[in-house]
C-alpha cells in the first residue's frame, strides 16, 4: 500500500472511529431507558466506553483497520439513518440478553439478570454500524467474548455481573 493510500485509509478509519464515539453515546442513551438504575452503573458505562475507545483509537489499530479497508472492496461504510442504527442496536441488546446463557457458557436458566444485561450490552455495542472491522482487528474474528469481558469488568459490579460472580455461578453448576 502506498503512503498516500495508507494515509487515506487511516483518515477513513479515524473518521469511522469518530462515528463510533457518537454511536456509543446514542447506544447508551437508548439503553439507559431499559437498564436498571443502580450503584455506579453510569460511571461503569462511562468507564467501559472510555476503555473501549482508548483501545480502538490506538495508532496500531487505526493502521491495521486502514490496511484492511484498503485490501477490501469496502470503499465507504454507507451512512445508515439514526432510527435504523438504533433499531439494530436494540435488536442486538435483545438478542444478547436472550442468549446470555450461551455467551456466558452457563446452563439454561442460570444466567442472572445482570449477566443478561451484560450480554445485551456487549451485543448491542457490536451492532453499531461498521464497528465490526475495528473489533476484528483488536480482538480477532471471535470478538464478542472479549467485549463481554470488558463489559463485565467495567460495568459488572453495578449490575451484578462481575467476573467473580460469574465464576461462582459456573462453579455452582458444575
mmCIF file of C-alpha atoms in Angstrom, residues 45-146:
data_model
loop_
_atom_site.group_PDB
_atom_site.id
_atom_site.type_symbol
_atom_site.label_atom_id
_atom_site.label_comp_id
_atom_site.label_asym_id
_atom_site.label_seq_id
_atom_site.Cartn_x
_atom_site.Cartn_y
_atom_site.Cartn_z
ATOM 1 C CA UNK A 45 -20.771 2.620 31.443
ATOM 2 C CA UNK A 46 -18.579 5.710 31.090
ATOM 3 C CA UNK A 47 -15.537 3.641 32.105
ATOM 4 C CA UNK A 48 -16.414 0.928 29.565
ATOM 5 C CA UNK A 49 -16.892 3.482 26.760
ATOM 6 C CA UNK A 50 -13.645 5.239 27.648
ATOM 7 C CA UNK A 51 -11.663 1.969 27.816
ATOM 8 C CA UNK A 52 -13.163 0.716 24.556
ATOM 9 C CA UNK A 53 -12.498 3.967 22.684
ATOM 10 C CA UNK A 54 -8.940 4.105 24.035
ATOM 11 C CA UNK A 55 -8.256 0.610 22.745
ATOM 12 C CA UNK A 56 -9.973 1.231 19.398
ATOM 13 C CA UNK A 57 -8.200 4.540 18.772
ATOM 14 C CA UNK A 58 -4.633 3.327 19.243
ATOM 15 C CA UNK A 59 -2.376 4.133 16.301
ATOM 16 C CA UNK A 60 -1.699 0.423 15.765
ATOM 17 C CA UNK A 61 -5.421 -0.429 15.486
ATOM 18 C CA UNK A 62 -6.068 2.534 13.157
ATOM 19 C CA UNK A 63 -3.230 1.416 10.855
ATOM 20 C CA UNK A 64 -4.452 -2.198 10.766
ATOM 21 C CA UNK A 65 -8.017 -1.062 10.052
ATOM 22 C CA UNK A 66 -6.685 1.186 7.273
ATOM 23 C CA UNK A 67 -4.862 -1.785 5.710
ATOM 24 C CA UNK A 68 -7.999 -3.938 5.967
ATOM 25 C CA UNK A 69 -10.088 -1.201 4.372
ATOM 26 C CA UNK A 70 -7.574 -0.766 1.559
ATOM 27 C CA UNK A 71 -7.471 -4.518 0.855
ATOM 28 C CA UNK A 72 -11.217 -4.961 0.938
ATOM 29 C CA UNK A 73 -13.812 -3.892 -1.536
ATOM 30 C CA UNK A 74 -15.245 -1.547 1.075
ATOM 31 C CA UNK A 75 -14.940 1.942 -0.290
ATOM 32 C CA UNK A 76 -17.048 3.544 2.422
ATOM 33 C CA UNK A 77 -19.367 2.472 5.158
ATOM 34 C CA UNK A 78 -22.624 3.991 3.996
ATOM 35 C CA UNK A 79 -24.455 6.274 6.340
ATOM 36 C CA UNK A 80 -27.323 4.480 7.988
ATOM 37 C CA UNK A 81 -30.115 6.600 9.376
ATOM 38 C CA UNK A 82 -30.159 7.068 13.135
ATOM 39 C CA UNK A 83 -33.512 5.301 13.531
ATOM 40 C CA UNK A 84 -32.251 2.242 11.651
ATOM 41 C CA UNK A 85 -28.986 2.197 13.647
ATOM 42 C CA UNK A 86 -30.877 2.392 16.931
ATOM 43 C CA UNK A 87 -33.144 -0.428 15.768
ATOM 44 C CA UNK A 88 -30.104 -2.638 15.070
ATOM 45 C CA UNK A 89 -28.590 -1.777 18.444
ATOM 46 C CA UNK A 90 -31.812 -2.502 20.329
ATOM 47 C CA UNK A 91 -32.201 -5.795 18.453
ATOM 48 C CA UNK A 92 -28.589 -6.631 19.366
ATOM 49 C CA UNK A 93 -29.354 -5.920 23.010
ATOM 50 C CA UNK A 94 -32.457 -8.116 22.867
ATOM 51 C CA UNK A 95 -30.562 -10.963 21.165
ATOM 52 C CA UNK A 96 -27.665 -10.807 23.631
ATOM 53 C CA UNK A 97 -29.990 -10.627 26.622
ATOM 54 C CA UNK A 98 -31.906 -13.683 25.425
ATOM 55 C CA UNK A 99 -28.744 -15.654 24.611
ATOM 56 C CA UNK A 100 -26.883 -14.855 27.823
ATOM 57 C CA UNK A 101 -26.511 -18.472 28.901
ATOM 58 C CA UNK A 102 -24.763 -19.317 25.639
ATOM 59 C CA UNK A 103 -22.493 -16.259 25.801
ATOM 60 C CA UNK A 104 -21.565 -16.841 29.441
ATOM 61 C CA UNK A 105 -21.389 -20.609 28.894
ATOM 62 C CA UNK A 106 -23.713 -21.458 31.789
ATOM 63 C CA UNK A 107 -26.634 -23.878 31.857
ATOM 64 C CA UNK A 108 -30.075 -22.712 30.684
ATOM 65 C CA UNK A 109 -31.861 -20.676 33.325
ATOM 66 C CA UNK A 110 -28.695 -19.950 35.328
ATOM 67 C CA UNK A 111 -27.794 -16.529 33.942
ATOM 68 C CA UNK A 112 -28.646 -13.762 36.380
ATOM 69 C CA UNK A 113 -30.375 -10.597 35.239
ATOM 70 C CA UNK A 114 -27.031 -8.834 35.454
ATOM 71 C CA UNK A 115 -25.387 -11.437 33.250
ATOM 72 C CA UNK A 116 -28.216 -10.998 30.746
ATOM 73 C CA UNK A 117 -27.792 -7.217 30.810
ATOM 74 C CA UNK A 118 -24.024 -7.514 30.251
ATOM 75 C CA UNK A 119 -24.600 -9.897 27.331
ATOM 76 C CA UNK A 120 -27.177 -7.498 25.895
ATOM 77 C CA UNK A 121 -24.846 -4.511 26.204
ATOM 78 C CA UNK A 122 -21.996 -6.445 24.572
ATOM 79 C CA UNK A 123 -24.018 -7.466 21.550
ATOM 80 C CA UNK A 124 -25.635 -4.014 21.288
ATOM 81 C CA UNK A 125 -22.229 -2.337 21.003
ATOM 82 C CA UNK A 126 -21.326 -4.796 18.268
ATOM 83 C CA UNK A 127 -24.325 -3.640 16.251
ATOM 84 C CA UNK A 128 -23.038 -0.091 15.810
ATOM 85 C CA UNK A 129 -22.619 0.095 12.026
ATOM 86 C CA UNK A 130 -19.025 -0.539 10.930
ATOM 87 C CA UNK A 131 -17.560 -1.293 14.353
ATOM 88 C CA UNK A 132 -17.008 -4.936 13.447
ATOM 89 C CA UNK A 133 -13.867 -4.176 11.444
ATOM 90 C CA UNK A 134 -12.323 -2.478 14.492
ATOM 91 C CA UNK A 135 -13.334 -5.335 16.772
ATOM 92 C CA UNK A 136 -11.884 -7.921 14.398
ATOM 93 C CA UNK A 137 -8.563 -6.043 14.313
ATOM 94 C CA UNK A 138 -8.452 -5.535 18.070
ATOM 95 C CA UNK A 139 -9.863 -8.854 19.294
ATOM 96 C CA UNK A 140 -9.924 -11.207 16.281
ATOM 97 C CA UNK A 141 -12.937 -12.565 14.444
ATOM 98 C CA UNK A 142 -14.469 -14.013 17.629
ATOM 99 C CA UNK A 143 -14.622 -10.621 19.349
ATOM 100 C CA UNK A 144 -17.841 -10.945 21.363
ATOM 101 C CA UNK A 145 -16.299 -12.809 24.357
ATOM 102 C CA UNK A 146 -13.650 -10.087 24.645
#
